[in-house]
mmCIF file with all atom_site columns, N, CA and C in Angstrom:
data_model
loop_
_atom_site.group_PDB
_atom_site.id
_atom_site.type_symbol
_atom_site.label_atom_id
_atom_site.label_alt_id
_atom_site.label_comp_id
_atom_site.label_asym_id
_atom_site.label_entity_id
_atom_site.label_seq_id
_atom_site.pdbx_PDB_ins_code
_atom_site.Cartn_x
_atom_site.Cartn_y
_atom_site.Cartn_z
_atom_site.occupancy
_atom_site.B_iso_or_equiv
_atom_site.pdbx_formal_charge
_atom_site.auth_seq_id
_atom_site.auth_comp_id
_atom_site.auth_asym_id
_atom_site.auth_atom_id
_atom_site.pdbx_PDB_model_num
ATOM 1   N N  . ARG A 1 1  ? -3.727  -26.624 32.825  1.00 59.00 ? 1  ARG A N  1
ATOM 2   C CA . ARG A 1 1  ? -2.323  -26.385 32.568  1.00 59.00 ? 1  ARG A CA 1
ATOM 3   C C  . ARG A 1 1  ? -1.771  -27.466 31.642  1.00 59.00 ? 1  ARG A C  1
ATOM 4   N N  . ARG A 1 2  ? -0.984  -27.057 30.664  1.00 61.00 ? 2  ARG A N  1
ATOM 5   C CA . ARG A 1 2  ? -0.462  -28.022 29.705  1.00 61.00 ? 2  ARG A CA 1
ATOM 6   C C  . ARG A 1 2  ? 0.782   -28.718 30.252  1.00 61.00 ? 2  ARG A C  1
ATOM 7   N N  . PRO A 1 3  ? 0.897   -30.011 29.976  1.00 64.00 ? 3  PRO A N  1
ATOM 8   C CA . PRO A 1 3  ? 2.086   -30.730 30.450  1.00 64.00 ? 3  PRO A CA 1
ATOM 9   C C  . PRO A 1 3  ? 3.334   -30.234 29.720  1.00 64.00 ? 3  PRO A C  1
ATOM 10  N N  . GLY A 1 4  ? 4.452   -30.252 30.429  1.00 58.00 ? 4  GLY A N  1
ATOM 11  C CA . GLY A 1 4  ? 5.710   -29.855 29.805  1.00 58.00 ? 4  GLY A CA 1
ATOM 12  C C  . GLY A 1 4  ? 5.910   -28.366 29.737  1.00 58.00 ? 4  GLY A C  1
ATOM 13  N N  . ARG A 1 5  ? 4.968   -27.604 30.277  1.00 61.00 ? 5  ARG A N  1
ATOM 14  C CA . ARG A 1 5  ? 5.066   -26.153 30.213  1.00 61.00 ? 5  ARG A CA 1
ATOM 15  C C  . ARG A 1 5  ? 5.355   -25.539 31.581  1.00 61.00 ? 5  ARG A C  1
ATOM 16  N N  . GLY A 1 6  ? 5.476   -26.386 32.577  1.00 63.00 ? 6  GLY A N  1
ATOM 17  C CA . GLY A 1 6  ? 5.657   -25.890 33.936  1.00 63.00 ? 6  GLY A CA 1
ATOM 18  C C  . GLY A 1 6  ? 7.087   -25.442 34.189  1.00 63.00 ? 6  GLY A C  1
ATOM 19  N N  . ARG A 1 7  ? 7.380   -25.285 35.455  1.00 66.00 ? 7  ARG A N  1
ATOM 20  C CA . ARG A 1 7  ? 8.725   -24.878 35.852  1.00 66.00 ? 7  ARG A CA 1
ATOM 21  C C  . ARG A 1 7  ? 9.543   -26.107 36.160  1.00 66.00 ? 7  ARG A C  1
ATOM 22  N N  . GLY A 1 8  ? 10.054  -26.704 35.098  1.00 64.00 ? 8  GLY A N  1
ATOM 23  C CA . GLY A 1 8  ? 10.843  -27.919 35.246  1.00 64.00 ? 8  GLY A CA 1
ATOM 24  C C  . GLY A 1 8  ? 12.293  -27.558 35.534  1.00 64.00 ? 8  GLY A C  1
ATOM 25  N N  . ALA A 1 9  ? 13.188  -28.234 34.878  1.00 63.00 ? 9  ALA A N  1
ATOM 26  C CA . ALA A 1 9  ? 14.616  -27.997 35.068  1.00 63.00 ? 9  ALA A CA 1
ATOM 27  C C  . ALA A 1 9  ? 14.962  -26.574 34.632  1.00 63.00 ? 9  ALA A C  1
ATOM 28  N N  . PRO A 1 10 ? 15.862  -25.921 35.351  1.00 71.00 ? 10 PRO A N  1
ATOM 29  C CA . PRO A 1 10 ? 16.235  -24.550 34.978  1.00 71.00 ? 10 PRO A CA 1
ATOM 30  C C  . PRO A 1 10 ? 16.902  -24.533 33.609  1.00 71.00 ? 10 PRO A C  1
ATOM 31  N N  . ARG A 1 11 ? 16.639  -23.485 32.880  1.00 80.00 ? 11 ARG A N  1
ATOM 32  C CA . ARG A 1 11 ? 17.202  -23.349 31.535  1.00 80.00 ? 11 ARG A CA 1
ATOM 33  C C  . ARG A 1 11 ? 18.605  -22.765 31.611  1.00 80.00 ? 11 ARG A C  1
ATOM 34  N N  . THR A 1 12 ? 19.410  -23.229 30.694  1.00 93.00 ? 12 THR A N  1
ATOM 35  C CA . THR A 1 12 ? 20.729  -22.608 30.578  1.00 93.00 ? 12 THR A CA 1
ATOM 36  C C  . THR A 1 12 ? 20.581  -21.344 29.760  1.00 93.00 ? 12 THR A C  1
ATOM 37  N N  . ALA A 1 13 ? 21.568  -20.501 29.798  1.00 91.00 ? 13 ALA A N  1
ATOM 38  C CA . ALA A 1 13 ? 21.520  -19.256 29.032  1.00 91.00 ? 13 ALA A CA 1
ATOM 39  C C  . ALA A 1 13 ? 21.405  -19.547 27.544  1.00 91.00 ? 13 ALA A C  1
ATOM 40  N N  . GLU A 1 14 ? 22.085  -20.579 27.107  1.00 93.00 ? 14 GLU A N  1
ATOM 41  C CA . GLU A 1 14 ? 22.050  -20.950 25.684  1.00 93.00 ? 14 GLU A CA 1
ATOM 42  C C  . GLU A 1 14 ? 20.657  -21.425 25.274  1.00 93.00 ? 14 GLU A C  1
ATOM 43  N N  . THR A 1 15 ? 20.038  -22.241 26.115  1.00 95.00 ? 15 THR A N  1
ATOM 44  C CA . THR A 1 15 ? 18.691  -22.733 25.825  1.00 95.00 ? 15 THR A CA 1
ATOM 45  C C  . THR A 1 15 ? 17.694  -21.575 25.820  1.00 95.00 ? 15 THR A C  1
ATOM 46  N N  . ALA A 1 16 ? 17.835  -20.675 26.767  1.00 94.00 ? 16 ALA A N  1
ATOM 47  C CA . ALA A 1 16 ? 16.944  -19.515 26.831  1.00 94.00 ? 16 ALA A CA 1
ATOM 48  C C  . ALA A 1 16 ? 17.079  -18.668 25.569  1.00 94.00 ? 16 ALA A C  1
ATOM 49  N N  . GLN A 1 17 ? 18.294  -18.473 25.089  1.00 95.00 ? 17 GLN A N  1
ATOM 50  C CA . GLN A 1 17 ? 18.521  -17.700 23.860  1.00 95.00 ? 17 GLN A CA 1
ATOM 51  C C  . GLN A 1 17 ? 17.890  -18.385 22.658  1.00 95.00 ? 17 GLN A C  1
ATOM 52  N N  . ARG A 1 18 ? 18.017  -19.734 22.600  1.00 95.00 ? 18 ARG A N  1
ATOM 53  C CA . ARG A 1 18 ? 17.414  -20.478 21.482  1.00 95.00 ? 18 ARG A CA 1
ATOM 54  C C  . ARG A 1 18 ? 15.902  -20.341 21.499  1.00 95.00 ? 18 ARG A C  1
ATOM 55  N N  . ILE A 1 19 ? 15.321  -20.450 22.667  1.00 96.00 ? 19 ILE A N  1
ATOM 56  C CA . ILE A 1 19 ? 13.864  -20.320 22.798  1.00 96.00 ? 19 ILE A CA 1
ATOM 57  C C  . ILE A 1 19 ? 13.424  -18.917 22.417  1.00 96.00 ? 19 ILE A C  1
ATOM 58  N N  . LYS A 1 20 ? 14.153  -17.934 22.886  1.00 96.00 ? 20 LYS A N  1
ATOM 59  C CA . LYS A 1 20 ? 13.828  -16.536 22.580  1.00 96.00 ? 20 LYS A CA 1
ATOM 60  C C  . LYS A 1 20 ? 13.899  -16.284 21.065  1.00 96.00 ? 20 LYS A C  1
ATOM 61  N N  . ARG A 1 21 ? 14.950  -16.799 20.445  1.00 96.00 ? 21 ARG A N  1
ATOM 62  C CA . ARG A 1 21 ? 15.109  -16.624 18.992  1.00 96.00 ? 21 ARG A CA 1
ATOM 63  C C  . ARG A 1 21 ? 13.992  -17.345 18.235  1.00 96.00 ? 21 ARG A C  1
ATOM 64  N N  . SER A 1 22 ? 13.655  -18.547 18.689  1.00 96.00 ? 22 SER A N  1
ATOM 65  C CA . SER A 1 22 ? 12.591  -19.314 18.047  1.00 96.00 ? 22 SER A CA 1
ATOM 66  C C  . SER A 1 22 ? 11.256  -18.572 18.137  1.00 96.00 ? 22 SER A C  1
ATOM 67  N N  . ARG A 1 23 ? 10.963  -18.020 19.302  1.00 97.00 ? 23 ARG A N  1
ATOM 68  C CA . ARG A 1 23 ? 9.716   -17.257 19.475  1.00 97.00 ? 23 ARG A CA 1
ATOM 69  C C  . ARG A 1 23 ? 9.706   -16.023 18.584  1.00 97.00 ? 23 ARG A C  1
ATOM 70  N N  . ARG A 1 24 ? 10.840  -15.342 18.487  1.00 97.00 ? 24 ARG A N  1
ATOM 71  C CA . ARG A 1 24 ? 10.926  -14.140 17.653  1.00 97.00 ? 24 ARG A CA 1
ATOM 72  C C  . ARG A 1 24 ? 10.719  -14.504 16.191  1.00 97.00 ? 24 ARG A C  1
ATOM 73  N N  . LEU A 1 25 ? 11.327  -15.601 15.724  1.00 97.00 ? 25 LEU A N  1
ATOM 74  C CA . LEU A 1 25 ? 11.155  -16.034 14.336  1.00 97.00 ? 25 LEU A CA 1
ATOM 75  C C  . LEU A 1 25 ? 9.696   -16.381 14.046  1.00 97.00 ? 25 LEU A C  1
ATOM 76  N N  . LYS A 1 26 ? 9.033   -17.054 15.002  1.00 98.00 ? 26 LYS A N  1
ATOM 77  C CA . LYS A 1 26 ? 7.615   -17.387 14.822  1.00 98.00 ? 26 LYS A CA 1
ATOM 78  C C  . LYS A 1 26 ? 6.767   -16.126 14.774  1.00 98.00 ? 26 LYS A C  1
ATOM 79  N N  . ALA A 1 27 ? 7.070   -15.168 15.643  1.00 98.00 ? 27 ALA A N  1
ATOM 80  C CA . ALA A 1 27 ? 6.322   -13.904 15.648  1.00 98.00 ? 27 ALA A CA 1
ATOM 81  C C  . ALA A 1 27 ? 6.539   -13.151 14.338  1.00 98.00 ? 27 ALA A C  1
ATOM 82  N N  . ASN A 1 28 ? 7.771   -13.153 13.843  1.00 98.00 ? 28 ASN A N  1
ATOM 83  C CA . ASN A 1 28 ? 8.054   -12.491 12.567  1.00 98.00 ? 28 ASN A CA 1
ATOM 84  C C  . ASN A 1 28 ? 7.284   -13.143 11.424  1.00 98.00 ? 28 ASN A C  1
ATOM 85  N N  . ASN A 1 29 ? 7.228   -14.469 11.436  1.00 98.00 ? 29 ASN A N  1
ATOM 86  C CA . ASN A 1 29 ? 6.477   -15.181 10.397  1.00 98.00 ? 29 ASN A CA 1
ATOM 87  C C  . ASN A 1 29 ? 4.990   -14.871 10.469  1.00 98.00 ? 29 ASN A C  1
ATOM 88  N N  . ARG A 1 30 ? 4.433   -14.813 11.689  1.00 98.00 ? 30 ARG A N  1
ATOM 89  C CA . ARG A 1 30 ? 3.019   -14.467 11.829  1.00 98.00 ? 30 ARG A CA 1
ATOM 90  C C  . ARG A 1 30 ? 2.747   -13.064 11.292  1.00 98.00 ? 30 ARG A C  1
ATOM 91  N N  . GLU A 1 31 ? 3.631   -12.126 11.620  1.00 98.00 ? 31 GLU A N  1
ATOM 92  C CA . GLU A 1 31 ? 3.452   -10.746 11.144  1.00 98.00 ? 31 GLU A CA 1
ATOM 93  C C  . GLU A 1 31 ? 3.587   -10.668 9.625   1.00 98.00 ? 31 GLU A C  1
ATOM 94  N N  . ARG A 1 32 ? 4.554   -11.383 9.073   1.00 98.00 ? 32 ARG A N  1
ATOM 95  C CA . ARG A 1 32 ? 4.739   -11.404 7.613   1.00 98.00 ? 32 ARG A CA 1
ATOM 96  C C  . ARG A 1 32 ? 3.501   -11.961 6.935   1.00 98.00 ? 32 ARG A C  1
ATOM 97  N N  . ASN A 1 33 ? 2.950   -13.058 7.468   1.00 98.00 ? 33 ASN A N  1
ATOM 98  C CA . ASN A 1 33 ? 1.726   -13.641 6.894   1.00 98.00 ? 33 ASN A CA 1
ATOM 99  C C  . ASN A 1 33 ? 0.544   -12.692 7.027   1.00 98.00 ? 33 ASN A C  1
ATOM 100 N N  . ARG A 1 34 ? 0.450   -12.019 8.172   1.00 98.00 ? 34 ARG A N  1
ATOM 101 C CA . ARG A 1 34 ? -0.635  -11.056 8.371   1.00 98.00 ? 34 ARG A CA 1
ATOM 102 C C  . ARG A 1 34 ? -0.561  -9.946  7.331   1.00 98.00 ? 34 ARG A C  1
ATOM 103 N N  . MET A 1 35 ? 0.630   -9.440  7.091   1.00 98.00 ? 35 MET A N  1
ATOM 104 C CA . MET A 1 35 ? 0.791   -8.361  6.106   1.00 98.00 ? 35 MET A CA 1
ATOM 105 C C  . MET A 1 35 ? 0.518   -8.861  4.689   1.00 98.00 ? 35 MET A C  1
ATOM 106 N N  . HIS A 1 36 ? 0.935   -10.093 4.373   1.00 98.00 ? 36 HIS A N  1
ATOM 107 C CA . HIS A 1 36 ? 0.634   -10.648 3.049   1.00 98.00 ? 36 HIS A CA 1
ATOM 108 C C  . HIS A 1 36 ? -0.877  -10.755 2.856   1.00 98.00 ? 36 HIS A C  1
ATOM 109 N N  . ASN A 1 37 ? -1.571  -11.219 3.888   1.00 98.00 ? 37 ASN A N  1
ATOM 110 C CA . ASN A 1 37 ? -3.033  -11.340 3.801   1.00 98.00 ? 37 ASN A CA 1
ATOM 111 C C  . ASN A 1 37 ? -3.694  -9.975  3.666   1.00 98.00 ? 37 ASN A C  1
ATOM 112 N N  . LEU A 1 38 ? -3.216  -8.998  4.420   1.00 98.00 ? 38 LEU A N  1
ATOM 113 C CA . LEU A 1 38 ? -3.773  -7.643  4.326   1.00 98.00 ? 38 LEU A CA 1
ATOM 114 C C  . LEU A 1 38 ? -3.553  -7.067  2.931   1.00 98.00 ? 38 LEU A C  1
ATOM 115 N N  . ASN A 1 39 ? -2.344  -7.227  2.398   1.00 97.00 ? 39 ASN A N  1
ATOM 116 C CA . ASN A 1 39 ? -2.048  -6.699  1.061   1.00 97.00 ? 39 ASN A CA 1
ATOM 117 C C  . ASN A 1 39 ? -2.864  -7.404  -0.015  1.00 97.00 ? 39 ASN A C  1
ATOM 118 N N  . ALA A 1 40 ? -3.071  -8.707  0.143   1.00 98.00 ? 40 ALA A N  1
ATOM 119 C CA . ALA A 1 40 ? -3.898  -9.442  -0.825  1.00 98.00 ? 40 ALA A CA 1
ATOM 120 C C  . ALA A 1 40 ? -5.338  -8.941  -0.778  1.00 98.00 ? 40 ALA A C  1
ATOM 121 N N  . ALA A 1 41 ? -5.844  -8.681  0.430   1.00 97.00 ? 41 ALA A N  1
ATOM 122 C CA . ALA A 1 41 ? -7.212  -8.173  0.562   1.00 97.00 ? 41 ALA A CA 1
ATOM 123 C C  . ALA A 1 41 ? -7.334  -6.782  -0.048  1.00 97.00 ? 41 ALA A C  1
ATOM 124 N N  . LEU A 1 42 ? -6.341  -5.938  0.156   1.00 96.00 ? 42 LEU A N  1
ATOM 125 C CA . LEU A 1 42 ? -6.382  -4.595  -0.433  1.00 96.00 ? 42 LEU A CA 1
ATOM 126 C C  . LEU A 1 42 ? -6.280  -4.660  -1.956  1.00 96.00 ? 42 LEU A C  1
ATOM 127 N N  . ASP A 1 43 ? -5.485  -5.588  -2.476  1.00 94.00 ? 43 ASP A N  1
ATOM 128 C CA . ASP A 1 43 ? -5.409  -5.757  -3.934  1.00 94.00 ? 43 ASP A CA 1
ATOM 129 C C  . ASP A 1 43 ? -6.758  -6.194  -4.496  1.00 94.00 ? 43 ASP A C  1
ATOM 130 N N  . ALA A 1 44 ? -7.430  -7.107  -3.799  1.00 95.00 ? 44 ALA A N  1
ATOM 131 C CA . ALA A 1 44 ? -8.760  -7.560  -4.242  1.00 95.00 ? 44 ALA A CA 1
ATOM 132 C C  . ALA A 1 44 ? -9.748  -6.399  -4.196  1.00 95.00 ? 44 ALA A C  1
ATOM 133 N N  . LEU A 1 45 ? -9.654  -5.562  -3.181  1.00 95.00 ? 45 LEU A N  1
ATOM 134 C CA . LEU A 1 45 ? -10.531 -4.394  -3.080  1.00 95.00 ? 45 LEU A CA 1
ATOM 135 C C  . LEU A 1 45 ? -10.251 -3.411  -4.211  1.00 95.00 ? 45 LEU A C  1
ATOM 136 N N  . ARG A 1 46 ? -8.976  -3.189  -4.517  1.00 93.00 ? 46 ARG A N  1
ATOM 137 C CA . ARG A 1 46 ? -8.613  -2.279  -5.621  1.00 93.00 ? 46 ARG A CA 1
ATOM 138 C C  . ARG A 1 46 ? -9.183  -2.767  -6.955  1.00 93.00 ? 46 ARG A C  1
ATOM 139 N N  . ASP A 1 47 ? -9.259  -4.090  -7.109  1.00 91.00 ? 47 ASP A N  1
ATOM 140 C CA . ASP A 1 47 ? -9.772  -4.654  -8.365  1.00 91.00 ? 47 ASP A CA 1
ATOM 141 C C  . ASP A 1 47 ? -11.236 -4.318  -8.604  1.00 91.00 ? 47 ASP A C  1
ATOM 142 N N  . VAL A 1 48 ? -12.012 -4.120  -7.540  1.00 92.00 ? 48 VAL A N  1
ATOM 143 C CA . VAL A 1 48 ? -13.442 -3.858  -7.717  1.00 92.00 ? 48 VAL A CA 1
ATOM 144 C C  . VAL A 1 48 ? -13.785 -2.377  -7.637  1.00 92.00 ? 48 VAL A C  1
ATOM 145 N N  . LEU A 1 49 ? -12.829 -1.545  -7.277  1.00 92.00 ? 49 LEU A N  1
ATOM 146 C CA . LEU A 1 49 ? -13.088 -0.107  -7.221  1.00 92.00 ? 49 LEU A CA 1
ATOM 147 C C  . LEU A 1 49 ? -12.802 0.530   -8.574  1.00 92.00 ? 49 LEU A C  1
ATOM 148 N N  . PRO A 1 50 ? -13.693 1.410   -9.033  1.00 90.00 ? 50 PRO A N  1
ATOM 149 C CA . PRO A 1 50 ? -13.419 2.098   -10.295 1.00 90.00 ? 50 PRO A CA 1
ATOM 150 C C  . PRO A 1 50 ? -12.383 3.202   -10.069 1.00 90.00 ? 50 PRO A C  1
ATOM 151 N N  . THR A 1 51 ? -11.282 3.125   -10.801 1.00 83.00 ? 51 THR A N  1
ATOM 152 C CA . THR A 1 51 ? -10.242 4.154   -10.674 1.00 83.00 ? 51 THR A CA 1
ATOM 153 C C  . THR A 1 51 ? -9.945  4.748   -12.038 1.00 83.00 ? 51 THR A C  1
ATOM 154 N N  . PHE A 1 52 ? -9.567  5.989   -12.036 1.00 77.00 ? 52 PHE A N  1
ATOM 155 C CA . PHE A 1 52 ? -9.182  6.693   -13.259 1.00 77.00 ? 52 PHE A CA 1
ATOM 156 C C  . PHE A 1 52 ? -7.884  7.412   -12.991 1.00 77.00 ? 52 PHE A C  1
ATOM 157 N N  . PRO A 1 53 ? -6.849  7.198   -13.732 1.00 82.00 ? 53 PRO A N  1
ATOM 158 C CA . PRO A 1 53 ? -6.720  6.221   -14.825 1.00 82.00 ? 53 PRO A CA 1
ATOM 159 C C  . PRO A 1 53 ? -6.664  4.789   -14.295 1.00 82.00 ? 53 PRO A C  1
ATOM 160 N N  . GLU A 1 54 ? -6.904  3.856   -15.192 1.00 77.00 ? 54 GLU A N  1
ATOM 161 C CA . GLU A 1 54 ? -6.994  2.444   -14.808 1.00 77.00 ? 54 GLU A CA 1
ATOM 162 C C  . GLU A 1 54 ? -5.707  1.906   -14.201 1.00 77.00 ? 54 GLU A C  1
ATOM 163 N N  . ASP A 1 55 ? -4.561  2.416   -14.617 1.00 78.00 ? 55 ASP A N  1
ATOM 164 C CA . ASP A 1 55 ? -3.281  1.874   -14.146 1.00 78.00 ? 55 ASP A CA 1
ATOM 165 C C  . ASP A 1 55 ? -2.810  2.500   -12.833 1.00 78.00 ? 55 ASP A C  1
ATOM 166 N N  . ALA A 1 56 ? -3.581  3.444   -12.296 1.00 82.00 ? 56 ALA A N  1
ATOM 167 C CA . ALA A 1 56 ? -3.184  4.101   -11.046 1.00 82.00 ? 56 ALA A CA 1
ATOM 168 C C  . ALA A 1 56 ? -3.374  3.137   -9.880  1.00 82.00 ? 56 ALA A C  1
ATOM 169 N N  . LYS A 1 57 ? -2.313  2.949   -9.083  1.00 86.00 ? 57 LYS A N  1
ATOM 170 C CA . LYS A 1 57 ? -2.423  2.093   -7.902  1.00 86.00 ? 57 LYS A CA 1
ATOM 171 C C  . LYS A 1 57 ? -2.582  2.986   -6.684  1.00 86.00 ? 57 LYS A C  1
ATOM 172 N N  . LEU A 1 58 ? -3.696  2.786   -5.995  1.00 90.00 ? 58 LEU A N  1
ATOM 173 C CA . LEU A 1 58 ? -3.969  3.577   -4.812  1.00 90.00 ? 58 LEU A CA 1
ATOM 174 C C  . LEU A 1 58 ? -3.149  3.051   -3.628  1.00 90.00 ? 58 LEU A C  1
ATOM 175 N N  . THR A 1 59 ? -2.776  3.953   -2.739  1.00 94.00 ? 59 THR A N  1
ATOM 176 C CA . THR A 1 59 ? -2.104  3.521   -1.517  1.00 94.00 ? 59 THR A CA 1
ATOM 177 C C  . THR A 1 59 ? -3.121  2.814   -0.624  1.00 94.00 ? 59 THR A C  1
ATOM 178 N N  . LYS A 1 60 ? -2.654  2.244   0.463   1.00 96.00 ? 60 LYS A N  1
ATOM 179 C CA . LYS A 1 60 ? -3.562  1.531   1.372   1.00 96.00 ? 60 LYS A CA 1
ATOM 180 C C  . LYS A 1 60 ? -4.635  2.465   1.920   1.00 96.00 ? 60 LYS A C  1
ATOM 181 N N  . ILE A 1 61 ? -4.221  3.611   2.420   1.00 97.00 ? 61 ILE A N  1
ATOM 182 C CA . ILE A 1 61 ? -5.190  4.542   3.002   1.00 97.00 ? 61 ILE A CA 1
ATOM 183 C C  . ILE A 1 61 ? -6.100  5.122   1.927   1.00 97.00 ? 61 ILE A C  1
ATOM 184 N N  . GLU A 1 62 ? -5.563  5.397   0.739   1.00 95.00 ? 62 GLU A N  1
ATOM 185 C CA . GLU A 1 62 ? -6.401  5.887   -0.365  1.00 95.00 ? 62 GLU A CA 1
ATOM 186 C C  . GLU A 1 62 ? -7.433  4.840   -0.761  1.00 95.00 ? 62 GLU A C  1
ATOM 187 N N  . THR A 1 63 ? -7.026  3.571   -0.767  1.00 95.00 ? 63 THR A N  1
ATOM 188 C CA . THR A 1 63 ? -7.947  2.489   -1.110  1.00 95.00 ? 63 THR A CA 1
ATOM 189 C C  . THR A 1 63 ? -9.098  2.426   -0.112  1.00 95.00 ? 63 THR A C  1
ATOM 190 N N  . LEU A 1 64 ? -8.774  2.503   1.178   1.00 96.00 ? 64 LEU A N  1
ATOM 191 C CA . LEU A 1 64 ? -9.822  2.441   2.205   1.00 96.00 ? 64 LEU A CA 1
ATOM 192 C C  . LEU A 1 64 ? -10.742 3.644   2.150   1.00 96.00 ? 64 LEU A C  1
ATOM 193 N N  . ARG A 1 65 ? -10.175 4.822   1.953   1.00 96.00 ? 65 ARG A N  1
ATOM 194 C CA . ARG A 1 65 ? -11.006 6.035   1.866   1.00 96.00 ? 65 ARG A CA 1
ATOM 195 C C  . ARG A 1 65 ? -11.890 5.993   0.625   1.00 96.00 ? 65 ARG A C  1
ATOM 196 N N  . PHE A 1 66 ? -11.302 5.564   -0.494  1.00 95.00 ? 66 PHE A N  1
ATOM 197 C CA . PHE A 1 66 ? -12.056 5.478   -1.740  1.00 95.00 ? 66 PHE A CA 1
ATOM 198 C C  . PHE A 1 66 ? -13.202 4.477   -1.587  1.00 95.00 ? 66 PHE A C  1
ATOM 199 N N  . ALA A 1 67 ? -12.918 3.319   -0.988  1.00 96.00 ? 67 ALA A N  1
ATOM 200 C CA . ALA A 1 67 ? -13.953 2.300   -0.797  1.00 96.00 ? 67 ALA A CA 1
ATOM 201 C C  . ALA A 1 67 ? -15.070 2.835   0.091   1.00 96.00 ? 67 ALA A C  1
ATOM 202 N N  . HIS A 1 68 ? -14.714 3.525   1.147   1.00 97.00 ? 68 HIS A N  1
ATOM 203 C CA . HIS A 1 68 ? -15.721 4.110   2.041   1.00 97.00 ? 68 HIS A CA 1
ATOM 204 C C  . HIS A 1 68 ? -16.601 5.093   1.274   1.00 97.00 ? 68 HIS A C  1
ATOM 205 N N  . ASN A 1 69 ? -15.992 5.999   0.541   1.00 97.00 ? 69 ASN A N  1
ATOM 206 C CA . ASN A 1 69 ? -16.746 6.993   -0.220  1.00 97.00 ? 69 ASN A CA 1
ATOM 207 C C  . ASN A 1 69 ? -17.583 6.355   -1.327  1.00 97.00 ? 69 ASN A C  1
ATOM 208 N N  . TYR A 1 70 ? -17.039 5.331   -1.972  1.00 96.00 ? 70 TYR A N  1
ATOM 209 C CA . TYR A 1 70 ? -17.751 4.642   -3.043  1.00 96.00 ? 70 TYR A CA 1
ATOM 210 C C  . TYR A 1 70 ? -18.995 3.930   -2.490  1.00 96.00 ? 70 TYR A C  1
ATOM 211 N N  . ILE A 1 71 ? -18.839 3.261   -1.359  1.00 97.00 ? 71 ILE A N  1
ATOM 212 C CA . ILE A 1 71 ? -19.979 2.586   -0.725  1.00 97.00 ? 71 ILE A CA 1
ATOM 213 C C  . ILE A 1 71 ? -21.023 3.614   -0.296  1.00 97.00 ? 71 ILE A C  1
ATOM 214 N N  . TRP A 1 72 ? -20.570 4.736   0.253   1.00 98.00 ? 72 TRP A N  1
ATOM 215 C CA . TRP A 1 72 ? -21.496 5.789   0.651   1.00 98.00 ? 72 TRP A CA 1
ATOM 216 C C  . TRP A 1 72 ? -22.267 6.306   -0.569  1.00 98.00 ? 72 TRP A C  1
ATOM 217 N N  . ALA A 1 73 ? -21.546 6.549   -1.690  1.00 97.00 ? 73 ALA A N  1
ATOM 218 C CA . ALA A 1 73 ? -22.191 7.065   -2.898  1.00 97.00 ? 73 ALA A CA 1
ATOM 219 C C  . ALA A 1 73 ? -23.206 6.061   -3.444  1.00 97.00 ? 73 ALA A C  1
ATOM 220 N N  . LEU A 1 74 ? -22.864 4.783   -3.444  1.00 97.00 ? 74 LEU A N  1
ATOM 221 C CA . LEU A 1 74 ? -23.806 3.762   -3.909  1.00 97.00 ? 74 LEU A CA 1
ATOM 222 C C  . LEU A 1 74 ? -25.033 3.696   -3.000  1.00 97.00 ? 74 LEU A C  1
ATOM 223 N N  . THR A 1 75 ? -24.810 3.806   -1.699  1.00 97.00 ? 75 THR A N  1
ATOM 224 C CA . THR A 1 75 ? -25.912 3.795   -0.741  1.00 97.00 ? 75 THR A CA 1
ATOM 225 C C  . THR A 1 75 ? -26.844 4.993   -0.975  1.00 97.00 ? 75 THR A C  1
ATOM 226 N N  . GLU A 1 76 ? -26.263 6.156   -1.184  1.00 97.00 ? 76 GLU A N  1
ATOM 227 C CA . GLU A 1 76 ? -27.065 7.355   -1.451  1.00 97.00 ? 76 GLU A CA 1
ATOM 228 C C  . GLU A 1 76 ? -27.844 7.227   -2.744  1.00 97.00 ? 76 GLU A C  1
ATOM 229 N N  . THR A 1 77 ? -27.213 6.626   -3.756  1.00 96.00 ? 77 THR A N  1
ATOM 230 C CA . THR A 1 77 ? -27.893 6.425   -5.037  1.00 96.00 ? 77 THR A CA 1
ATOM 231 C C  . THR A 1 77 ? -29.114 5.525   -4.842  1.00 96.00 ? 77 THR A C  1
ATOM 232 N N  . LEU A 1 78 ? -28.940 4.451   -4.081  1.00 95.00 ? 78 LEU A N  1
ATOM 233 C CA . LEU A 1 78 ? -30.075 3.544   -3.820  1.00 95.00 ? 78 LEU A CA 1
ATOM 234 C C  . LEU A 1 78 ? -31.145 4.241   -2.985  1.00 95.00 ? 78 LEU A C  1
ATOM 235 N N  . ARG A 1 79 ? -30.718 5.026   -2.016  1.00 95.00 ? 79 ARG A N  1
ATOM 236 C CA . ARG A 1 79 ? -31.678 5.708   -1.158  1.00 95.00 ? 79 ARG A CA 1
ATOM 237 C C  . ARG A 1 79 ? -32.519 6.709   -1.949  1.00 95.00 ? 79 ARG A C  1
ATOM 238 N N  . LEU A 1 80 ? -31.896 7.393   -2.903  1.00 94.00 ? 80 LEU A N  1
ATOM 239 C CA . LEU A 1 80 ? -32.610 8.418   -3.680  1.00 94.00 ? 80 LEU A CA 1
ATOM 240 C C  . LEU A 1 80 ? -33.425 7.830   -4.831  1.00 94.00 ? 80 LEU A C  1
ATOM 241 N N  . ALA A 1 81 ? -33.133 6.583   -5.168  1.00 89.00 ? 81 ALA A N  1
ATOM 242 C CA . ALA A 1 81 ? -33.837 5.974   -6.320  1.00 89.00 ? 81 ALA A CA 1
ATOM 243 C C  . ALA A 1 81 ? -35.238 5.532   -5.938  1.00 89.00 ? 81 ALA A C  1
#
């Protein structure tokens, strides 16, 4: 058990609200960072997938489906070679 995390002095309503808001802000920041990382990974994946026309930006689900199909096609090409 970590020190300072137990059931010490009772919290006031104001302190509880501050803690709740602080936790929510931290959770929002974690989610925002997670989404930024996911979008960066999808952008990197889009860069290596051949698309026609070149300027077409695939949606997230289109990118994943295209990558799956592209990997399958490459695997089949190697298997048949």
